[in-house]
Coordinates of C-alpha atoms in Angstrom, one line a residue:
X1 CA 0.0 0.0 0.0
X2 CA 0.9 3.6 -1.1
X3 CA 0.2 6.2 1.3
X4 CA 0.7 10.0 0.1
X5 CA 0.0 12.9 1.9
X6 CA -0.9 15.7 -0.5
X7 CA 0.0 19.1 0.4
X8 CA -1.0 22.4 -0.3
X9 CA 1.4 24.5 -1.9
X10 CA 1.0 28.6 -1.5
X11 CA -2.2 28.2 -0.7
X12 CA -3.6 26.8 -3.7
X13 CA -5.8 23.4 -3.0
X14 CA -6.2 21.1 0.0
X15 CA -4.1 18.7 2.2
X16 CA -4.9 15.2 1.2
X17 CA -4.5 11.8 2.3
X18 CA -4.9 9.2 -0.9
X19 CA -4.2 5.9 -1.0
X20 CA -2.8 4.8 -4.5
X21 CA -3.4 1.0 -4.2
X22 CA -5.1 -1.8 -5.9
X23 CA -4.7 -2.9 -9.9
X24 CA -5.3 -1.0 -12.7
X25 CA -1.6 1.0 -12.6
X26 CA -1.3 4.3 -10.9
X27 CA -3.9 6.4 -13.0
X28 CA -6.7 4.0 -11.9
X29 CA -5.2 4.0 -8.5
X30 CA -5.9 7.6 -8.2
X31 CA -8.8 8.1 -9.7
X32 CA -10.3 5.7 -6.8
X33 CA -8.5 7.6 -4.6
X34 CA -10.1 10.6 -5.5
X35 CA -13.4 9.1 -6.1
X36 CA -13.8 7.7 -2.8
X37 CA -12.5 10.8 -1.2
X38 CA -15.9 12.8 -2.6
X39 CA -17.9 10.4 -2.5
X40 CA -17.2 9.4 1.4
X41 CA -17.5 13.3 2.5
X42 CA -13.8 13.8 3.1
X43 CA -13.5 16.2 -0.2
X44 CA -16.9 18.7 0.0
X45 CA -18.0 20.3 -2.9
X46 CA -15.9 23.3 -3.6
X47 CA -13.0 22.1 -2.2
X48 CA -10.5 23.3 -4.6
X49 CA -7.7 20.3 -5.8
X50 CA -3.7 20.8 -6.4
X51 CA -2.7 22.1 -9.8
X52 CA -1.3 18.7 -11.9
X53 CA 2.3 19.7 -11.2
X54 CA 1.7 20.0 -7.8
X55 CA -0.1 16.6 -7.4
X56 CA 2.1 14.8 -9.6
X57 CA 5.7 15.8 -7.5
X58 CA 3.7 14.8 -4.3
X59 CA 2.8 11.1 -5.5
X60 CA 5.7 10.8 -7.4
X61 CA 3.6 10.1 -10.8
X62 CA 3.8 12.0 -14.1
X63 CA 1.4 14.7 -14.2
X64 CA -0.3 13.3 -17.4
X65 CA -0.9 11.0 -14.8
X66 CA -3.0 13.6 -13.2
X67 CA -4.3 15.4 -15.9
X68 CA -6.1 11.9 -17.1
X69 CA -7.5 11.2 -13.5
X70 CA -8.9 14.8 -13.2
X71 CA -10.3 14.7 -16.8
X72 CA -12.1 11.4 -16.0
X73 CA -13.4 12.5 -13.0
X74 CA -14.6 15.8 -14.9
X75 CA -16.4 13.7 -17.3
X76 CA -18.2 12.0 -14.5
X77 CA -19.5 14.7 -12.5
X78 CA -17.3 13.9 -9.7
X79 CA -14.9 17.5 -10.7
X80 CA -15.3 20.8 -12.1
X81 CA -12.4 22.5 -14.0
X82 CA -12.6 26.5 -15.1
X83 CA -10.3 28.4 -16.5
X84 CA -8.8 30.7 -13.8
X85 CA -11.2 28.6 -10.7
X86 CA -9.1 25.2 -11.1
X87 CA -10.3 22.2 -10.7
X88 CA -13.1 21.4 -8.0
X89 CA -14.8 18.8 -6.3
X90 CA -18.2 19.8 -8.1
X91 CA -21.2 20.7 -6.2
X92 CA -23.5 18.3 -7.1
X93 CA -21.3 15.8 -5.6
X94 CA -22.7 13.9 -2.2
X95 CA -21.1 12.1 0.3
X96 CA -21.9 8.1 0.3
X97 CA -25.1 8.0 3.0
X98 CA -26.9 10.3 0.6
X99 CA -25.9 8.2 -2.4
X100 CA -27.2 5.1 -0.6
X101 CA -30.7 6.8 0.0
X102 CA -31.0 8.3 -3.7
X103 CA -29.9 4.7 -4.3
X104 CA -32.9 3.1 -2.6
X105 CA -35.4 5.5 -3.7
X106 CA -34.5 3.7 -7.2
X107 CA -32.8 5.3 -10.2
X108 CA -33.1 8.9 -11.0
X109 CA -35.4 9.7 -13.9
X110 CA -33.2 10.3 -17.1
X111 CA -33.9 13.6 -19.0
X112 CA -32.6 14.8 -23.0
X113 CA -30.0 17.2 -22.7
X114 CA -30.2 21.1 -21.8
X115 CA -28.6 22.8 -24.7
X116 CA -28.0 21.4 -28.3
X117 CA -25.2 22.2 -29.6
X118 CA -24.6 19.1 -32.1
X119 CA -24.3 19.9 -35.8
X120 CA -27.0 19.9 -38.8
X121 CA -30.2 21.6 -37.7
X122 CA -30.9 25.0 -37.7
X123 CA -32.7 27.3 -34.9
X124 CA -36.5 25.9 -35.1
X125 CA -37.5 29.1 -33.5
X126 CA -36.8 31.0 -36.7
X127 CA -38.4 29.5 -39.3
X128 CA -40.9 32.2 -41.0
X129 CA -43.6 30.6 -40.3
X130 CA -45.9 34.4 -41.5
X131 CA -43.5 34.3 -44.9
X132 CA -44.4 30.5 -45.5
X133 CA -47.9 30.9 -44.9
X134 CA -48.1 33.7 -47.3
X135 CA -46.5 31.5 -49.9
X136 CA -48.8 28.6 -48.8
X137 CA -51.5 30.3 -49.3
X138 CA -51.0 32.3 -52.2
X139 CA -49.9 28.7 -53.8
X140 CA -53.2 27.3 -52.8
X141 CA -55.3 29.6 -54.2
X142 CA -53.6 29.6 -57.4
X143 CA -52.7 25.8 -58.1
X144 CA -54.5 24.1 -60.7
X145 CA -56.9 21.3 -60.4
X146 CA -54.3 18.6 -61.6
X147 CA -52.3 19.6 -58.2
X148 CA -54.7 17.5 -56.6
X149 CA -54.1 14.2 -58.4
X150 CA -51.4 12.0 -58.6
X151 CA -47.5 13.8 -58.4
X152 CA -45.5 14.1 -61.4
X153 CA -41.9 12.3 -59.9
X154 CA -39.7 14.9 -61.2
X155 CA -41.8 17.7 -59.2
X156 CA -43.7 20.3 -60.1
X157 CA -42.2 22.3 -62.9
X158 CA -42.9 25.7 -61.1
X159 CA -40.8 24.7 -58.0
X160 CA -37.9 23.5 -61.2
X161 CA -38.4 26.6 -62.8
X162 CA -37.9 28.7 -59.9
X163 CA -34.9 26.8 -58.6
X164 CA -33.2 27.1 -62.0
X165 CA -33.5 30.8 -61.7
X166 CA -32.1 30.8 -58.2
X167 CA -29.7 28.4 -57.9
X168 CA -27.5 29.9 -61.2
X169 CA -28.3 33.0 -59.6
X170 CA -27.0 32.3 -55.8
X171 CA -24.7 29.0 -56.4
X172 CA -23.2 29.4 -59.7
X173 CA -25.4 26.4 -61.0
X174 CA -25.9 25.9 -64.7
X175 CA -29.1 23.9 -65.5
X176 CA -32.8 24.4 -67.0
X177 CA -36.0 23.0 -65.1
X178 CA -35.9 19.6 -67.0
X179 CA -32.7 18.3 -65.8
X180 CA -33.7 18.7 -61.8
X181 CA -35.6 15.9 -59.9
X182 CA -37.5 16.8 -56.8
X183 CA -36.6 14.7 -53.7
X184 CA -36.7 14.7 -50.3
X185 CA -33.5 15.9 -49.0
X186 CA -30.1 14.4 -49.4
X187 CA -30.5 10.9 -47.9
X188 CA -33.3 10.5 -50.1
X189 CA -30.9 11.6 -53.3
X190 CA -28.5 8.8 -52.5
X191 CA -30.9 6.1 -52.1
X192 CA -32.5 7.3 -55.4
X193 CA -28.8 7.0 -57.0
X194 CA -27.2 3.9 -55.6
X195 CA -30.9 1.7 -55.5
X196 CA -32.2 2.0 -51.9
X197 CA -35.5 3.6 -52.7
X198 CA -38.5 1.6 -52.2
X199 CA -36.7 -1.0 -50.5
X200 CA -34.0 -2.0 -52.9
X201 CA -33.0 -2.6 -56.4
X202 CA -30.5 -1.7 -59.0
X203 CA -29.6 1.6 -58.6
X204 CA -28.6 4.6 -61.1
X205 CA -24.8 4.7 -60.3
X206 CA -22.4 1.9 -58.6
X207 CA -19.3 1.7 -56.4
X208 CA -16.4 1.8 -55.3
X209 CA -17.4 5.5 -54.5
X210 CA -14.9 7.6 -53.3
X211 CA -15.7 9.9 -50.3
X212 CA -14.0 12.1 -47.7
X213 CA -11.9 11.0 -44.9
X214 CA -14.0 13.0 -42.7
X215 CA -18.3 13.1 -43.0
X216 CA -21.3 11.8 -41.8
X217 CA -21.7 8.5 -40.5
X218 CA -25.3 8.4 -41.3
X219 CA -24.5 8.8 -45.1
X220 CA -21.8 6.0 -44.9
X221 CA -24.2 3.5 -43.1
X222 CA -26.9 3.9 -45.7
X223 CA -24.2 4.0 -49.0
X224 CA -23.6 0.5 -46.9
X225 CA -26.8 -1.1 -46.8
X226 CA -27.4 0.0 -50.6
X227 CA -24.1 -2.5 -51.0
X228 CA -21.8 0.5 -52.2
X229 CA -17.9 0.2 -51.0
X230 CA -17.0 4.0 -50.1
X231 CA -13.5 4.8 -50.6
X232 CA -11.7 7.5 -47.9
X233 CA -9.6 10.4 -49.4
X234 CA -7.5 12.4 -47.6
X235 CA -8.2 15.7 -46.2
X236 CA -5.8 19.0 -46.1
X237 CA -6.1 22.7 -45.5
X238 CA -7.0 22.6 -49.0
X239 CA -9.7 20.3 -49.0
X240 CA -10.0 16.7 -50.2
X241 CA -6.7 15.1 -51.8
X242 CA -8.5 14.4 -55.3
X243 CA -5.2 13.3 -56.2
X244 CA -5.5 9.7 -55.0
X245 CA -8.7 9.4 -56.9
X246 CA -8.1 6.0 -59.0
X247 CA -10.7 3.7 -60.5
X248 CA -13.3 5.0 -58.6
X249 CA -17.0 4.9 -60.0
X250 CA -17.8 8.5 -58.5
X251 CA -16.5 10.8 -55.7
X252 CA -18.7 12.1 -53.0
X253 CA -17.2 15.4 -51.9
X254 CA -19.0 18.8 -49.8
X255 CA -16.4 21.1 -52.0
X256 CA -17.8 24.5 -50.7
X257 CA -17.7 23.8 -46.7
X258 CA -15.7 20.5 -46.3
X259 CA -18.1 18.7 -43.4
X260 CA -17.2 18.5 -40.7
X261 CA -13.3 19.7 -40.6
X262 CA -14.3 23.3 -42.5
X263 CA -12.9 25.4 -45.4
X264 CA -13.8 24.9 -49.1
X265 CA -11.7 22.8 -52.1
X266 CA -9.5 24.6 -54.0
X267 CA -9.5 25.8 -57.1
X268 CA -6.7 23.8 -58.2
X269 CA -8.3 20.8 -57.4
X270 CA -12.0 21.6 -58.4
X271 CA -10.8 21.5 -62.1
X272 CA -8.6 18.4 -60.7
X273 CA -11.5 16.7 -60.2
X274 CA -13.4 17.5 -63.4
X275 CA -10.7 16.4 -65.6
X276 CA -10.4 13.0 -63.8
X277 CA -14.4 12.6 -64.2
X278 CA -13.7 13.6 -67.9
X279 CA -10.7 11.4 -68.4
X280 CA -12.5 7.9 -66.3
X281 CA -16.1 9.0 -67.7
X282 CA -17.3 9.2 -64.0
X283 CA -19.1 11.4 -62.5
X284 CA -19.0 14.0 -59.1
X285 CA -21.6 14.2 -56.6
X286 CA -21.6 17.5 -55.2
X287 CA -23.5 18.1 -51.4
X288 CA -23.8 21.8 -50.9
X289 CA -25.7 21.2 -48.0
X290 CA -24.9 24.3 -46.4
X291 CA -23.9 27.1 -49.5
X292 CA -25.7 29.8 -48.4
X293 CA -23.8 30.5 -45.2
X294 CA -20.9 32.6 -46.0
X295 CA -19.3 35.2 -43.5
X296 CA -15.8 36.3 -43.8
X297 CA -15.3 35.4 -47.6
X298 CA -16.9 35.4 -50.7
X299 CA -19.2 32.7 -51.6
X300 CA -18.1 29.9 -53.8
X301 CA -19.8 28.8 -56.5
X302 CA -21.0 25.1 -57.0
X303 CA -18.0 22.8 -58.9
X304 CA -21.0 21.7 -61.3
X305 CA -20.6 25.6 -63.1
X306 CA -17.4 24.0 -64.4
X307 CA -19.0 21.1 -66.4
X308 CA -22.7 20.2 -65.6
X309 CA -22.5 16.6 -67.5
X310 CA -19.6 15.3 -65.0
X311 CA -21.3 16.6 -61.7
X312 CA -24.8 16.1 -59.6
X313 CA -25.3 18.9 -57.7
X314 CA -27.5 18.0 -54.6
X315 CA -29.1 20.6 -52.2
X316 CA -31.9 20.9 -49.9
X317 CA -33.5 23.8 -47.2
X318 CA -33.1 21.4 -44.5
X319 CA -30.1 23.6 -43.2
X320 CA -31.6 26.8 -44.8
X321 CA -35.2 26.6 -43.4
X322 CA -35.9 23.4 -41.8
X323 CA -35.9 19.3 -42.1
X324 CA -39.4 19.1 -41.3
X325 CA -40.4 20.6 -44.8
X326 CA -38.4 17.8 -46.3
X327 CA -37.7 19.4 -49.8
X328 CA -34.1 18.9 -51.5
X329 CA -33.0 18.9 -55.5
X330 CA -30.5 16.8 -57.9
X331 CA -29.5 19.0 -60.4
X332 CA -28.4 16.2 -63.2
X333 CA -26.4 15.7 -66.0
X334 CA -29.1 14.9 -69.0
X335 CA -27.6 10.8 -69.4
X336 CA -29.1 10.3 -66.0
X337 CA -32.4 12.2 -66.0
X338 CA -34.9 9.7 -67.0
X339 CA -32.8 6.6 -65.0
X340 CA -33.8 8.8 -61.8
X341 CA -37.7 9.4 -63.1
X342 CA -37.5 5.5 -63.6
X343 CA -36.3 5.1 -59.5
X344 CA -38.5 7.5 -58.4
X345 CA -41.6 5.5 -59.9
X346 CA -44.8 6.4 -61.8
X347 CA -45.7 8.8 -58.8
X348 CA -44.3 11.2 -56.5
X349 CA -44.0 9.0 -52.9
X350 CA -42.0 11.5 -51.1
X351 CA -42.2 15.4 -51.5
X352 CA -45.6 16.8 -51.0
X353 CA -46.5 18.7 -53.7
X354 CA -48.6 21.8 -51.4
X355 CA -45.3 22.3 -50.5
X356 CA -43.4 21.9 -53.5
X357 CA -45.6 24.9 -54.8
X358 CA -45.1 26.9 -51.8
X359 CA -41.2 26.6 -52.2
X360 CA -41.6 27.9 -55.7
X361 CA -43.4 30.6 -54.6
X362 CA -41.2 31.8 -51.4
X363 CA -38.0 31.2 -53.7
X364 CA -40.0 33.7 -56.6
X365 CA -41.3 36.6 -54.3
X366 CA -38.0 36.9 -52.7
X367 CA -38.9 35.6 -49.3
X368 CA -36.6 32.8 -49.2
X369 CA -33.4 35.3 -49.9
X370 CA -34.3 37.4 -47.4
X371 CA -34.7 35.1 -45.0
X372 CA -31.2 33.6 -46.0
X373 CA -30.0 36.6 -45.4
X374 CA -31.6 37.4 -41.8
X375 CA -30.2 34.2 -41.0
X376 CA -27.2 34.5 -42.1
X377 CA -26.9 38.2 -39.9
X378 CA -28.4 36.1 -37.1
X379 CA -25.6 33.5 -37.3
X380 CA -22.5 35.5 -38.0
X381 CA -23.7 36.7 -34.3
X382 CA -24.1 33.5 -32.6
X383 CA -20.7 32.2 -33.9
X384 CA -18.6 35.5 -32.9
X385 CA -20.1 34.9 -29.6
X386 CA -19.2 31.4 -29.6
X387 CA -15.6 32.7 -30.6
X388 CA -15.6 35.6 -27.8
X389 CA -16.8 33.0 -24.7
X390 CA -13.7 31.0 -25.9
X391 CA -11.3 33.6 -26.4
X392 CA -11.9 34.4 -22.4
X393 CA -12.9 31.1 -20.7
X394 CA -10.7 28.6 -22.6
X395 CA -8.2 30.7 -25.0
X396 CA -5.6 28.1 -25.4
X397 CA -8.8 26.0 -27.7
X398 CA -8.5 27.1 -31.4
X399 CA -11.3 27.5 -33.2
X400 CA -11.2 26.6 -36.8
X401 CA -13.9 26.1 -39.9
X402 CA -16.0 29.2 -38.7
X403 CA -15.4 30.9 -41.9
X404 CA -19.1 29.7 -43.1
X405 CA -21.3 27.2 -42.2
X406 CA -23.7 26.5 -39.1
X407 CA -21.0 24.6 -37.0
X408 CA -17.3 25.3 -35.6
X409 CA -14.6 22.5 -35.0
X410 CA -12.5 23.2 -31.2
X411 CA -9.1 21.6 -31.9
X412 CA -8.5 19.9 -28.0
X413 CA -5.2 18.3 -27.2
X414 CA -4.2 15.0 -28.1
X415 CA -6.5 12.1 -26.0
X416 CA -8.8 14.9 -24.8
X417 CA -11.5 14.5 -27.1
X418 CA -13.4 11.5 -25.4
X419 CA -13.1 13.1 -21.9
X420 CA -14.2 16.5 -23.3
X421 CA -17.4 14.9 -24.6
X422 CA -18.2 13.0 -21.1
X423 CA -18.0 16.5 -19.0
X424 CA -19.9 18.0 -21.8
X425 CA -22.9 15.7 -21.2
X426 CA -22.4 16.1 -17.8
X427 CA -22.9 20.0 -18.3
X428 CA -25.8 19.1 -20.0
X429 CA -24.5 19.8 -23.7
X430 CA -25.3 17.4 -26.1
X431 CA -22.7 17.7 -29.1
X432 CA -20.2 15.5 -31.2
X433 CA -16.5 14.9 -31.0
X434 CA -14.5 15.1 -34.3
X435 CA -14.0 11.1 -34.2
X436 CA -17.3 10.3 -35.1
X437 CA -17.2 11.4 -38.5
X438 CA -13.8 10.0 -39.3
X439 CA -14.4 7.0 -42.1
X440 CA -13.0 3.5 -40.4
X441 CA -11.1 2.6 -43.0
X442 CA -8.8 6.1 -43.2
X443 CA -5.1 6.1 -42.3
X444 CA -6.1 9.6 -41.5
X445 CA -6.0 12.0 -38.0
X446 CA -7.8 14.9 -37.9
X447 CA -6.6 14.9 -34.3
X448 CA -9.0 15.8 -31.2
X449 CA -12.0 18.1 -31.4
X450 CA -15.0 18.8 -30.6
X451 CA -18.1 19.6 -33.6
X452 CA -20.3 22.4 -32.1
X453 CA -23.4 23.2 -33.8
X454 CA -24.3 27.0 -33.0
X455 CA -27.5 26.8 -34.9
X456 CA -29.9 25.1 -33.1
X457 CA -30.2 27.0 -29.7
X458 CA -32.5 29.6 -29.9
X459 CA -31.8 33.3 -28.8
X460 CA -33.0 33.1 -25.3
X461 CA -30.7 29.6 -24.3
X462 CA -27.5 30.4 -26.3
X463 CA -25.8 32.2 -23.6
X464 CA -26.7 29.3 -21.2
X465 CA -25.4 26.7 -23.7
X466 CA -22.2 28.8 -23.9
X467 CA -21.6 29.0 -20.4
X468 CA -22.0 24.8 -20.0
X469 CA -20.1 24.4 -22.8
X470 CA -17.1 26.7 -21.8
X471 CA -17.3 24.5 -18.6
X472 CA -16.8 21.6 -20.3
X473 CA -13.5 22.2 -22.1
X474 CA -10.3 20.7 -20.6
X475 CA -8.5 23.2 -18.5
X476 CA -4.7 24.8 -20.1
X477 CA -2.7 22.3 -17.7
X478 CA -3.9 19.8 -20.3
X479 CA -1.6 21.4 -23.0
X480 CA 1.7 21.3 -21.1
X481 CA 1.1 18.0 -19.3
X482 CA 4.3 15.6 -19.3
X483 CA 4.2 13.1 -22.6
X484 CA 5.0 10.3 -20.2
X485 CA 2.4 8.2 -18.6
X486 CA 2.4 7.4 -14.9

């Protein structure tokens, strides 16, 4: 058995008595120490703990040693760590005769978190709902009788024509009304392209499809069950490494906000890409699922302006207005227009048609850019605030891929990301650490982060949601703890 005493240097912390014993190695020791310290009284909430270096010289361990114990015991509720307070025994902590009665009272009920801060939705509390009902309306009254009868699968060619106009207009899109498809969003596009829709089948285009070394899991899992082997490029400050493109069917790519890392493709290799579609006779599936969210540059036009037979340009208002209307478009190269009518069926299944009319007509009267751009206002805000609460709570985290989008990416030191994530849920803040996005099968490190959604929130609970998140982070110690493990 171990026994340290644990003193209190210049005032800073409390004298302890821990016990580093048992198996597990010396981390494990002291994180029981610890634990049982709080949790038998002897540590009361407040009590403010040694600094790492301090700690560390006193037990004789390495203070990553330290800095692991008092991350875990972050993450679990059992600590609190501010920048400039320290780290705590946190309030909420009991002493074991009150954890025994909680315990026999049964288990506490579980509630959803307090503030969203997970990327892909935007604030629900903004959606015009006065605007859209104008357009509803105003769609309504107007429709023709044929509205009411069976959908035509491509859409309705007033919601075509008026995203022709719009997106060459905002997105750099070249295209006319009968080479876009109505769907219902992205997801939908894919299963429409690779045989999923409707349960199955031979789809419009096949793997291997090459896709980003960094993106959402959810895509992956469905390109999966549709049978299609994805294919992980590289990433870079300069986007995805089109460069190791090879035999590949088709390449997946988000080439005007890479998701989730941030920053668009360059120019160099958005013609890159193009010629190797040209050269294999592939083709590029373009996701601009976020393109009208631009702050500190100018916007960047969709990849498909350079050569509209070699790209599919997908887009939706899920990010723009909300999921719930359920509206997206493929903008397609002519070969594959009537192969996507044919996987679509004899009748539209998917996108209501009411709503398909009402698009047209808040994309035609203007309310759907001004909205974009109230939004827009609203979230340049909401991320400089995000950026200000870090820049004085937790200024060693850099904060990267703000540039446009509805999401920012907190680079975290190395093995902090997991940790990070725990005390996050413990504040109460749901949200996603950069890890989960990273493709299995990439050689790949984007290293440790955290994906923070500053979107969904709305105005009333975003200062809240800061506050718990800025809590959350792992303290400056973290970034000058020793490289050797205790």
């Amino acid at each position: 058995m171990d026994e340290s005493w644990v003193n209190s240097a210049e005032g800073i912390g409390a004298d302890l008595h821990l016990e580093l014993s048992g198996p597990g190695g010396r981390r494990a020791a002291l994180i029981g120490a610890l634990r049982e310290a709080v949790r038998s009284g002897r540590l009361a909430p407040g009590t403010r703990l040694p600094p790492y270096r301090s700690l560390a010289a006193d037990l004789g361990v390495a203070r990553n040693t330290v800095a692991d114990a008092y991350a875990e015991l972050v993450a679990e509720g059992w600590l609190t760590a501010r920048q400039g307070s320290g780290t705590r025994v946190a309030k909420r902590a009991e002493p074991l005769g009150h954890a025994v009665r909680v315990a026999r009272q049964g288990p506490p009920r579980t509630r959803g978190p307090r503030h969203d801060l997970r990327q892909g939705t935007p604030d629900a509390s903004s959606f015009p709902r006065a605007a859209w009902l104008t357009s509803y309306r105003r769609a309504l009254q107007q429709a023709p009788n044929e509205v009411f009868g069976p959908g035509d699968p491509v859409g309705r060619v007033e919601l075509r024509e008026a995203l022709t106009e719009y997106l060459a207009r905002a997105r750099g899109v070249r295209t006319e009304p009968g080479r876009i498809v109505i769907c219902s969003g992205f997801a939908h596009a894919l299963r429409l392209l690779f045989g999923q829709d409707r349960g199955g089948g031979g789809g419009v285009l096949r793997g291997p499809l090459a896709v980003e070394a960094y993106g959402l899991g959810f895509h992956r899992q469905l390109l999966r069950a549709a049978g299609v082997r994805t294919v992980p490029l590289p990433l870079d400050e300069h986007g995805a490494r089109v460069d190791g493109l090879g035999r590949e069917r088709a390449v997946l790519l988000t080439p005007a906000h890479q998701f989730p890392t941030g920053g668009p493709l360059d120019p160099e290799r958005r013609a890159a890409v193009v010629d190797w579609a040209r050269a294999r006779g592939t083709v590029i599936l373009e996701d601009d699922y976020d393109g009208e969210f631009r702050y500190d540059r100018k916007p960047v036009g969709a990849v498909q302006g350079l050569d509209p037979e070699r790209v599919i340009f997908i887009g939706s208002v899920s990010k723009s207005l909300s999921p719930a209307v359920r509206l997206g478009w493929m903008v397609l190269p002519e070969r594959y227009v009537d192969e996507v009518r044919a996987a679509k069926g004899e009748r539209e299944a998917w996108a209501s048609v009411l709503d398909q009319l009402s698009l047209a007509d808040f994309l035609s009267s203007g309310s759907y850019d001004r909205h974009v751009r109230r939004m827009r206002q609203r979230y340049r805000v909401r991320r400089d605030r995000l950026v200000a609460a870090l820049a004085t709570h937790a200024p060693h985290v850099e904060v990267t891929g703000v540039a446009a989008g509805l999401h920012a990416v907190l680079r975290l030191p190395a093995g902090t990301e997991r940790s990070a994530v725990k005390a996050a849920a413990w504040q109460g803040v749901a949200l996603e650490g950069l890890a989960e996005f990273r493709h299995p099968e990439t050689d790949m490190a984007a290293g440790d982060g955290l994906v923070v959604g500053y979107a969904t929130p709305s105005e009333h609970a975003y200062a809240a949601a800061l506050d718990a998140l800025c809590a959350a982070l792992p303290p400056e110690e973290t970034l000058t703890a020793d490289p050797g493990r205790g």
